[in-house]
Short mmCIF file of C-alpha atoms and ligand atoms in Angstrom, two decimals:
data_model
loop_
_atom_site.label_atom_id
_atom_site.label_comp_id
_atom_site.label_asym_id
_atom_site.label_seq_id
_atom_site.Cartn_x
_atom_site.Cartn_y
_atom_site.Cartn_z
CA UNK A 1 -25.74 22.35 -16.67
CA UNK A 2 -22.06 21.04 -16.44
CA UNK A 3 -20.79 17.77 -14.81
CA UNK A 4 -17.78 17.19 -13.21
CA UNK A 5 -15.30 14.34 -13.61
CA UNK A 6 -13.01 12.96 -11.26
CA UNK A 7 -9.36 14.65 -12.53
CA UNK A 8 -6.93 13.38 -14.96
CA UNK A 9 -4.87 10.31 -13.19
CA UNK A 10 -7.39 9.48 -10.69
CA UNK A 11 -10.39 7.37 -10.05
CA UNK A 12 -13.01 6.88 -7.48
CA UNK A 13 -13.68 3.69 -5.49
CA UNK A 14 -17.18 2.68 -5.71
CA UNK A 15 -18.95 -0.21 -4.48
CA UNK A 16 -18.82 -3.25 -4.87
CA UNK A 17 -15.67 -2.75 -6.40
CA UNK A 18 -14.18 -0.66 -3.29
CA UNK A 19 -14.62 -3.51 -1.00
CA UNK A 20 -11.56 -5.36 -2.79
CA UNK A 21 -9.51 -1.87 -1.73
CA UNK A 22 -10.38 -2.47 1.84
CA UNK A 23 -9.69 -5.94 1.96
CA UNK A 24 -6.33 -5.25 0.78
CA UNK A 25 -5.61 -3.00 3.05
CA UNK A 26 -6.81 -5.18 5.92
CA UNK A 27 -4.74 -8.31 4.77
CA UNK A 28 -1.42 -5.91 4.35
CA UNK A 29 -1.88 -4.39 7.55
CA UNK A 30 -2.94 -7.46 9.48
CA UNK A 31 0.76 -9.20 9.83
CA UNK A 32 1.98 -5.62 11.00
CA UNK A 33 -0.85 -5.48 13.63
CA UNK A 34 0.39 -8.46 15.04
CA UNK A 35 3.68 -8.03 14.84
CA UNK A 36 4.19 -5.09 17.02
CA UNK A 37 3.52 -2.24 14.84
CA UNK A 38 1.32 0.87 15.93
CA UNK A 39 -1.05 2.64 13.37
CA UNK A 40 0.28 6.32 12.79
CA UNK A 41 -1.63 8.95 10.63
CA UNK A 42 0.21 12.17 9.71
CA UNK A 43 -1.30 15.11 7.42
CA UNK A 44 -1.66 15.05 3.49
CA UNK A 45 0.66 17.44 3.16
CA UNK A 46 3.79 19.03 4.37
CA UNK A 47 6.57 21.46 4.37
CA UNK A 48 7.78 21.07 0.82
CA UNK A 49 11.44 21.21 2.37
CA UNK A 50 10.96 17.61 4.45
CA UNK A 51 10.46 15.87 0.92
CA UNK A 52 13.41 17.97 -0.76
CA UNK A 53 15.63 16.89 1.91
CA UNK A 54 14.14 13.63 3.23
CA UNK A 55 13.06 12.11 -0.30
CA UNK A 56 15.98 13.83 -2.45
CA UNK A 57 16.66 16.96 -4.45
CA UNK A 58 17.85 14.61 -7.64
CA UNK A 59 15.07 12.29 -7.77
CA UNK A 60 11.95 12.16 -9.80
CA UNK A 61 9.77 12.61 -6.60
CA UNK A 62 11.28 15.74 -6.07
CA UNK A 63 12.24 17.10 -9.40
CA UNK A 64 8.99 16.19 -11.27
CA UNK A 65 6.16 14.57 -9.57
CA UNK A 66 5.26 16.94 -6.50
CA UNK A 67 2.16 18.75 -5.91
CA UNK A 68 3.25 22.16 -4.61
CA UNK A 69 1.34 24.82 -2.97
CA UNK A 70 1.96 28.14 -1.45
CA UNK A 71 -0.88 28.80 1.49
CA UNK A 72 -2.66 32.77 1.86
CA UNK A 73 -0.32 32.51 4.99
CA UNK A 74 3.01 32.01 2.66
CA UNK A 75 3.90 28.59 3.85
CA UNK A 76 5.38 26.38 0.92
CA UNK A 77 3.67 22.85 1.21
CA UNK A 78 3.39 19.64 -0.58
CA UNK A 79 0.75 16.93 -1.21
CA UNK A 80 2.67 14.01 0.36
CA UNK A 81 4.02 11.73 -2.53
CA UNK A 82 5.48 9.07 -0.07
CA UNK A 83 5.05 7.95 3.46
CA UNK A 84 8.43 7.49 5.11
CA UNK A 85 9.73 11.28 5.64
CA UNK A 86 6.32 11.99 7.26
CA UNK A 87 6.08 9.00 9.71
CA UNK A 88 9.70 9.77 10.68
CA UNK A 89 9.08 13.52 11.39
CA UNK A 90 5.96 12.40 13.29
CA UNK A 91 7.97 10.22 15.72
CA UNK A 92 10.89 12.76 15.72
CA UNK A 93 8.19 15.49 16.91
CA UNK A 94 6.50 13.35 19.40
CA UNK A 95 10.11 12.49 20.87
CA UNK A 96 8.83 8.62 20.54
CA UNK A 97 12.66 7.80 20.03
CA UNK A 98 13.03 8.85 23.44
CA UNK A 99 9.91 7.73 24.85
CA UNK A 100 10.31 4.06 24.96
CA UNK A 101 12.44 1.28 23.60
CA UNK A 102 13.71 1.06 20.10
CA UNK A 103 12.81 0.06 17.38
CA UNK A 104 9.72 2.17 17.20
CA UNK A 105 7.59 0.39 14.81
CA UNK A 106 4.75 1.94 13.00
CA UNK A 107 2.63 1.25 10.27
CA UNK A 108 0.23 3.77 7.96
CA UNK A 109 -2.41 4.04 5.22
CA UNK A 110 -3.12 6.63 2.95
CA UNK A 111 -3.40 8.66 -0.01
CA UNK A 112 0.05 9.67 -2.04
CA UNK A 113 0.06 12.32 -4.73
CA UNK A 114 2.62 12.28 -7.43
CA UNK A 115 2.18 14.36 -10.63
CA UNK A 116 3.09 11.55 -13.47
CA UNK A 117 1.90 10.36 -16.67
CA UNK A 118 -1.42 8.53 -16.12
CA UNK A 119 -1.40 4.97 -17.18
CA UNK A 120 -2.71 1.50 -15.97
CA UNK A 121 -1.09 0.97 -12.79
CA UNK A 122 0.44 4.79 -12.63
CA UNK A 123 -2.00 7.41 -11.00
CA UNK A 124 -1.64 11.09 -9.36
CA UNK A 125 -3.68 9.79 -6.45
CA UNK A 126 -2.91 6.49 -5.30
CA UNK A 127 -3.06 4.27 -1.91
CA UNK A 128 -0.40 2.85 0.00
CA UNK A 129 -0.06 0.68 2.99
CA UNK A 130 3.38 1.14 4.64
CA UNK A 131 5.49 0.07 7.27
CA UNK A 132 8.54 1.88 9.60
CA UNK A 133 10.76 0.34 11.93
CA UNK A 134 12.60 3.38 13.40
CA UNK A 135 16.13 3.37 15.48
CA UNK A 136 17.47 0.17 15.23
CA UNK A 137 20.11 -1.45 13.18
CA UNK A 138 19.63 -5.23 13.26
CA UNK A 139 19.34 -7.78 10.20
CA UNK A 140 16.34 -9.56 11.66
CA UNK A 141 14.41 -6.17 11.32
CA UNK A 142 15.05 -6.29 8.00
CA UNK A 143 14.02 -9.73 7.62
CA UNK A 144 11.01 -9.27 9.71
CA UNK A 145 9.47 -6.66 7.29
CA UNK A 146 10.41 -8.77 3.98
CA UNK A 147 8.59 -11.84 5.71
CA UNK A 148 5.58 -9.51 6.75
CA UNK A 149 5.03 -8.22 3.28
CA UNK A 150 5.24 -11.80 1.85
CA UNK A 151 2.69 -13.07 4.09
CA UNK A 152 0.08 -10.10 3.33
CA UNK A 153 0.45 -10.90 -0.59
CA UNK A 154 0.23 -14.71 0.26
CA UNK A 155 -2.78 -14.19 2.82
CA UNK A 156 -4.69 -12.35 -0.05
CA UNK A 157 -3.68 -15.23 -2.42
CA UNK A 158 -1.18 -13.63 -4.85
CA UNK A 159 1.37 -16.13 -5.90
CA UNK A 160 3.15 -14.53 -9.31
CA UNK A 161 5.04 -11.89 -7.47
CA UNK A 162 8.98 -12.07 -6.76
CA UNK A 163 11.08 -10.41 -4.20
CA UNK A 164 14.15 -8.70 -5.34
CA UNK A 165 16.72 -7.89 -2.91
CA UNK A 166 19.94 -5.94 -3.11
CA UNK A 167 22.38 -3.85 -0.54
CA UNK A 168 23.05 -0.40 -1.18
CA UNK A 169 26.04 -0.19 1.25
CA UNK A 170 26.63 1.97 3.86
CA UNK A 171 28.42 5.49 4.25
CA UNK A 172 31.87 3.42 4.74
CA UNK A 173 31.72 1.92 1.24
CA UNK A 174 29.15 3.55 -0.87
CA UNK A 175 31.15 6.39 -1.37
CA UNK A 176 33.99 4.24 -2.82
CA UNK A 177 31.99 2.70 -5.07
CA UNK A 178 29.93 5.94 -6.24
CA UNK A 179 33.21 7.45 -7.42
CA UNK A 180 34.19 4.24 -9.49
CA UNK A 181 30.91 4.05 -11.14
CA UNK A 182 30.95 8.13 -11.75
CA UNK A 183 34.39 7.51 -13.42
CA UNK A 184 32.85 4.81 -15.48
CA UNK A 185 29.56 6.56 -16.63
CA UNK A 186 31.72 9.80 -17.62
CA UNK A 187 33.12 7.61 -20.25
CA UNK A 188 29.61 7.13 -21.62
CA UNK A 189 27.51 8.68 -24.05
CA UNK A 190 24.37 9.75 -22.53
CA UNK A 191 21.92 12.52 -22.63
CA UNK A 192 22.44 15.84 -20.63
CA UNK A 193 20.06 14.90 -18.27
CA UNK A 194 21.44 11.54 -17.43
CA UNK A 195 24.68 13.43 -17.27
CA UNK A 196 23.42 15.81 -14.40
CA UNK A 197 21.85 12.86 -12.69
CA UNK A 198 25.29 10.65 -12.92
CA UNK A 199 26.77 13.76 -10.91
CA UNK A 200 23.92 13.81 -8.09
CA UNK A 201 23.10 10.47 -7.83
CA UNK A 202 25.07 7.96 -9.97
CA UNK A 203 23.55 4.83 -8.40
CA UNK A 204 19.88 5.85 -9.95
CA UNK A 205 21.70 5.63 -13.51
CA UNK A 206 21.76 2.02 -12.93
CA UNK A 207 18.14 1.90 -12.84
CA UNK A 208 17.52 3.79 -15.96
CA UNK A 209 14.56 1.71 -17.95
CA UNK A 210 15.99 2.62 -21.50
CA UNK A 211 17.45 0.30 -23.37
CA UNK A 212 20.13 2.54 -25.03
CA UNK A 213 21.16 3.47 -21.46
CA UNK A 214 21.42 -0.37 -20.26
CA UNK A 215 23.03 -1.37 -23.21
CA UNK A 216 26.21 1.00 -22.43
CA UNK A 217 25.88 -0.01 -18.77
CA UNK A 218 27.55 -3.41 -19.27
CA UNK A 219 30.54 -3.75 -17.79
CA UNK A 220 30.06 -1.04 -14.90
CA UNK A 221 31.31 -1.57 -11.45
CA UNK A 222 28.63 -3.60 -9.08
CA UNK A 223 28.21 -2.24 -5.77
CA UNK A 224 28.77 -5.89 -4.74
CA UNK A 225 32.23 -5.68 -5.26
CA UNK A 226 32.59 -2.86 -3.21
CA UNK A 227 30.41 -3.84 0.12
CA UNK A 228 32.64 -3.51 3.25
CA UNK A 229 33.00 -6.46 5.36
CA UNK A 230 30.15 -5.29 7.92
CA UNK A 231 27.94 -4.33 4.90
CA UNK A 232 28.49 -8.00 3.53
CA UNK A 233 28.09 -9.68 6.92
CA UNK A 234 25.07 -7.88 7.63
CA UNK A 235 23.18 -8.84 4.08
CA UNK A 236 23.96 -12.11 4.32
CA UNK A 237 22.51 -12.28 7.72
CA UNK A 238 19.30 -10.63 6.04
CA UNK A 239 19.66 -13.40 3.35
CA UNK A 240 19.73 -16.22 5.85
CA UNK A 241 16.71 -15.15 7.76
CA UNK A 242 14.27 -14.45 5.07
CA UNK A 243 15.58 -17.91 3.65
CA UNK A 244 15.22 -19.83 6.70
CA UNK A 245 11.51 -18.14 7.05
CA UNK A 246 10.76 -20.13 3.47
CA UNK A 247 10.27 -16.89 1.79
CA UNK A 248 11.94 -16.98 -1.79
CA UNK A 249 13.75 -13.70 -3.01
CA UNK A 250 16.05 -13.29 -6.08
CA UNK A 251 19.31 -10.96 -5.52
CA UNK A 252 19.40 -8.00 -7.92
CA UNK A 253 22.64 -6.23 -7.99
CA UNK A 254 21.00 -3.47 -9.93
CA UNK A 255 18.16 -2.76 -7.88
CA UNK A 256 18.90 0.86 -6.65
CA UNK A 257 15.21 2.27 -6.29
CA UNK A 258 14.37 5.90 -6.43
CA UNK A 259 15.05 7.48 -3.35
CA UNK A 260 18.24 8.90 -2.04
CA UNK A 261 17.90 7.94 1.56
CA UNK A 262 18.46 4.15 1.08
CA UNK A 263 21.52 2.47 2.80
CA UNK A 264 22.14 -1.14 3.05
CA UNK A 265 18.90 -3.63 2.39
CA UNK A 266 16.95 -2.36 -0.29
CA UNK A 267 14.04 -4.76 -1.84
CA UNK A 268 11.32 -4.38 -4.23
CA UNK A 269 8.00 -6.48 -4.83
CA UNK A 270 7.10 -7.41 -8.50
CA UNK A 271 4.66 -8.96 -10.19
CA UNK A 272 4.95 -10.22 -13.71
CA UNK A 273 1.11 -9.79 -14.83
CA UNK A 274 1.58 -5.96 -14.63
CA UNK A 275 3.51 -4.88 -17.76
CA UNK A 276 5.79 -1.77 -17.05
CA UNK A 277 4.04 -0.86 -13.98
CA UNK A 278 5.56 -4.05 -12.39
CA UNK A 279 6.37 -2.95 -8.81
CA UNK A 280 3.63 -3.61 -6.13
CA UNK A 281 5.77 -2.48 -3.20
CA UNK A 282 9.25 -1.66 -2.37
CA UNK A 283 11.53 -0.72 0.42
CA UNK A 284 14.83 -0.58 2.41
CA UNK A 285 16.98 0.65 4.85
CA UNK A 286 17.44 4.60 5.26
CA UNK A 287 20.01 4.84 8.12
CA UNK A 288 20.93 8.39 7.16
CA UNK A 289 17.16 9.77 6.99
CA UNK A 290 16.65 11.05 10.43
CA UNK A 291 19.74 13.01 10.19
CA UNK A 292 18.80 14.77 6.89
CA UNK A 293 15.69 16.04 8.28
CA UNK A 294 17.32 17.40 11.47
CA UNK A 295 17.05 14.49 13.59
CA UNK A 296 19.69 12.20 15.80
CA UNK A 297 21.36 8.90 14.32
CA UNK A 298 18.37 6.65 13.90
CA UNK A 299 19.01 3.72 11.61
CA UNK A 300 15.56 2.57 10.45
CA UNK A 301 14.06 0.13 7.89
CA UNK A 302 10.60 0.51 6.37
CA UNK A 303 8.48 -0.13 3.16
CA UNK A 304 5.40 0.59 1.49
CA UNK A 305 2.90 -1.56 -0.97
CA UNK A 306 0.86 0.23 -3.33
CA UNK A 307 -2.67 -0.82 -2.63
CA UNK A 308 -4.22 0.03 -6.26
CA UNK A 309 -1.33 -2.28 -8.16
CA UNK A 310 -1.90 -5.27 -5.30
CA UNK A 311 -5.45 -4.89 -6.54
CA UNK A 312 -4.16 -5.17 -10.09
CA UNK A 313 -2.04 -7.99 -9.47
CA UNK A 314 -4.81 -9.87 -8.06
CA UNK A 315 -6.95 -9.18 -11.13
CA UNK A 316 -4.19 -10.29 -13.37
CA UNK A 317 -3.98 -13.74 -11.53
CA UNK A 318 -7.54 -14.06 -11.45
CA UNK A 319 -7.95 -14.38 -7.67
CA UNK A 320 -11.21 -13.53 -6.30
CA UNK A 321 -11.08 -12.46 -2.67
CA UNK A 322 -13.34 -13.93 0.10
CA UNK A 323 -15.28 -10.57 0.74
CA UNK A 324 -18.62 -11.24 2.79
CA UNK A 325 -21.78 -9.89 1.18
CA UNK A 326 -22.51 -6.45 2.32
CA UNK A 327 -25.93 -7.49 3.55
CA UNK A 328 -26.91 -11.05 5.17
CA UNK A 329 -30.72 -10.47 6.30
CA UNK A 330 -32.81 -8.27 4.04
CA UNK A 331 -36.33 -7.07 5.56
CA UNK A 332 -38.90 -6.59 3.47
CA UNK A 333 -42.27 -4.97 5.43
CA UNK A 334 -45.73 -4.70 3.88
CA UNK A 335 -48.85 -2.97 5.15
CA UNK A 336 -48.31 -1.47 8.66
CA UNK A 337 -45.19 -3.93 9.27
CA UNK A 338 -42.50 -1.46 8.59
CA UNK A 339 -42.11 -0.35 12.48
CA UNK A 340 -41.45 -3.58 13.78
CA UNK A 341 -39.37 -5.04 10.88
CA UNK A 342 -37.11 -1.68 11.49
CA UNK A 343 -36.78 -2.63 14.72
CA UNK A 344 -35.75 -6.03 14.08
CA UNK A 345 -33.18 -4.65 11.54
CA UNK A 346 -31.77 -2.43 14.44
CA UNK A 347 -31.47 -5.36 16.72
CA UNK A 348 -29.94 -7.64 14.13
CA UNK A 349 -27.61 -4.87 13.25
CA UNK A 350 -26.52 -4.30 17.01
CA UNK A 351 -26.24 -8.22 17.40
CA UNK A 352 -23.31 -8.10 14.55
CA UNK A 353 -26.06 -9.09 11.89
CA UNK A 354 -25.17 -7.15 8.67
CA UNK A 355 -29.19 -6.09 7.98
CA UNK A 356 -30.83 -4.04 5.27
CA UNK A 357 -34.38 -2.87 4.56
CA UNK A 358 -36.51 -1.87 1.75
CA UNK A 359 -36.97 2.10 1.32
CA UNK A 360 -39.22 4.36 -0.10
CA UNK A 361 -42.68 2.56 0.54
CA UNK A 362 -42.43 0.00 -2.24
CA UNK A 363 -44.74 -2.95 -2.96
CA UNK A 364 -43.82 -6.83 -2.27
CA UNK A 365 -42.80 -6.99 -5.92
CA UNK A 366 -39.91 -3.75 -5.58
CA UNK A 367 -39.14 -4.84 -2.08
CA UNK A 368 -38.21 -8.42 -3.01
CA UNK A 369 -36.12 -7.04 -5.97
CA UNK A 370 -34.24 -5.06 -3.14
CA UNK A 371 -33.59 -8.19 -1.19
CA UNK A 372 -32.21 -9.82 -4.05
CA UNK A 373 -30.25 -7.03 -5.55
CA UNK A 374 -28.65 -6.92 -1.91
CA UNK A 375 -27.11 -10.33 -2.07
CA UNK A 376 -28.45 -11.23 1.32
CA UNK A 377 -28.84 -15.00 2.43
CA UNK A 378 -32.16 -14.53 4.18
CA UNK A 379 -34.88 -12.03 3.87
CA UNK A 380 -37.73 -11.45 6.18
CA UNK A 381 -40.95 -10.60 5.02
CA UNK A 382 -44.00 -9.63 7.23
CA UNK A 383 -47.63 -7.70 6.37
CA UNK A 384 -50.45 -7.04 9.04
CA UNK A 385 -51.52 -10.43 9.15
CA UNK A 386 -48.33 -12.10 10.02
CA UNK A 387 -47.67 -9.62 12.77
CA UNK A 388 -51.06 -10.23 13.88
CA UNK A 389 -49.99 -13.62 14.72
CA UNK A 390 -46.82 -12.46 15.92
CA UNK A 391 -44.48 -13.73 13.51
CA UNK A 392 -42.52 -13.05 10.40
CA UNK A 393 -41.84 -15.18 7.15
CA UNK A 394 -38.12 -16.24 6.94
CA UNK A 395 -37.21 -16.54 3.56
CA UNK A 396 -33.93 -18.70 2.59
CA UNK A 397 -33.03 -16.85 -0.70
CA UNK A 398 -30.93 -19.69 -1.79
CA UNK A 399 -33.25 -22.39 -1.46
CA UNK A 400 -36.38 -20.45 -1.72
CA UNK A 401 -37.94 -22.38 1.28
CA UNK A 402 -39.82 -20.13 3.65
CA UNK A 403 -41.45 -20.49 7.01
CA UNK A 404 -42.98 -18.29 10.13
CA UNK A 405 -40.64 -17.50 13.00
CA UNK A 406 -41.98 -15.85 16.19
CA UNK A 407 -41.07 -11.97 16.29
CA UNK A 408 -39.35 -12.65 19.51
CA UNK A 409 -36.93 -15.43 18.18
CA UNK A 410 -35.90 -13.85 14.89
CA UNK A 411 -32.68 -12.39 15.93
CA UNK A 412 -31.46 -15.56 17.57
CA UNK A 413 -32.77 -17.93 15.00
CA UNK A 414 -30.84 -15.64 12.22
CA UNK A 415 -27.69 -15.42 14.60
CA UNK A 416 -27.72 -19.26 14.52
CA UNK A 417 -28.53 -19.75 10.78
CA UNK A 418 -25.50 -17.51 9.54
CA UNK A 419 -22.84 -18.80 12.65
P1 ATP B 1 7.94 3.20 -10.18
O1 ATP B 1 9.13 2.97 -10.19
O2 ATP B 1 6.69 2.15 -10.61
O3 ATP B 1 7.38 4.55 -10.11
P2 ATP B 1 8.01 3.69 -7.41
O4 ATP B 1 9.73 3.51 -6.85
O5 ATP B 1 7.98 5.13 -7.47
O6 ATP B 1 7.61 2.95 -8.28
P3 ATP B 1 7.65 3.83 -4.19
O7 ATP B 1 7.87 5.19 -4.17
O8 ATP B 1 8.52 2.54 -4.11
O9 ATP B 1 7.63 3.44 -6.04
O10 ATP B 1 6.29 3.46 -3.96
C1 ATP B 1 5.61 2.20 -3.35
C2 ATP B 1 4.75 1.62 -4.03
O11 ATP B 1 3.59 2.47 -4.24
C3 ATP B 1 5.25 1.07 -5.60
O12 ATP B 1 5.61 -0.38 -5.41
C4 ATP B 1 3.93 0.96 -6.24
O13 ATP B 1 3.28 -0.12 -6.10
C5 ATP B 1 3.00 2.41 -5.55
N1 ATP B 1 3.18 3.31 -6.39
C6 ATP B 1 4.31 4.03 -6.60
N2 ATP B 1 3.85 5.36 -7.29
C7 ATP B 1 2.38 4.97 -7.92
C8 ATP B 1 1.57 5.70 -9.02
N3 ATP B 1 1.98 6.68 -9.23
N4 ATP B 1 0.20 4.95 -8.80
C9 ATP B 1 0.00 3.72 -8.60
N5 ATP B 1 0.88 3.32 -7.38
C10 ATP B 1 2.26 3.86 -7.17
MG1 MG B 2 7.89 6.60 -9.49
#
């Protein structure tokens, strides 16, 4: 019989390894949940035009990386390659921007899909936690998001990451710069695709990773020299607020990022232990996106952090996450003791103690093996004679010490010992 494998570029999260992913998602969302961000969940697929317009026709995501499909009903859909366009679509559809005060602050967590060349840290199915603050132009909001991401990484124990920061200007100054850059790029010796890119989105050529392109970009006009006064002042305020929070960052004039919708503040979190897949997260301000997808003007800012790469970064730094064992108490029932111990396990679980029991009618040896394998701190062992005396044997799995405890006291005693 043939067997199946996970599709190319994907992998399964399996215990105990999968616990790291849960811990990373928790750590990233924790600071957001303490900062007024509400949880939002959107479908795994959307109208393909949402991404074509919202992410940008000239981006790698839209031109090469989207999984598209036509339904039996004739709708053109795409598996979501990123979160921002969907979250903004959902906020607009629910009129969240009219319901209460602005900004609308939302966070999300989920699966994203890109048809990429699979390699370490680059998959066709991956996982992000993201945050969006919709409908306010305030440097404190840009700063807040950068500070919260920094806090999330630090809570996890990550140290060797850097924050790269830039401003992409706005609709006043960016067009002027764009033209200057285009004029410069037209004078270079570039391949056909890059020439085309230079016409559609010249800023993205700056982001080209190829050495032969980078070599020619020396002397290119820099956006910093074209920023209007409003953009300059805005950027300085963001920088001052982050600095005051004690968060270190590097100014990176070449940082443009792959999406078309960014304006002003742009940032990326990079980790130096990940080789060429160094970006663990990124984001920025996207003041024009709402209008691009048919909404009102809603200046917004957000980020998305990659869970897969964050896990790899933790491994690269040798950080061991403090993940509590899945099971604290393991029950081993002998003779006719199963119903009583099963009842105790149920009570322990109700009391919030992680408890499990041996299944499959094993003898003492096999059941104790299960107890050891579970990583439990304590085992409760009982046979007919113990129950006749109204006790179970409580075994400390670390010291090996063992003694009787009255059945009625087991839950209380264990809660105290584990507290
Ligand atoms: P890259 O330049 O590495 O392709 P990106 O700019 O396309 O990254 P974003 O769209 O900003 O990435 O997504 C935010 C984060 O999601 C990235 O920093 C990364 O951690 C993660 N990510 C993006 N694409 C992938 C992928 N194919 N596999 C795993 N993680 C990914
Ligand atoms: Mg990419």
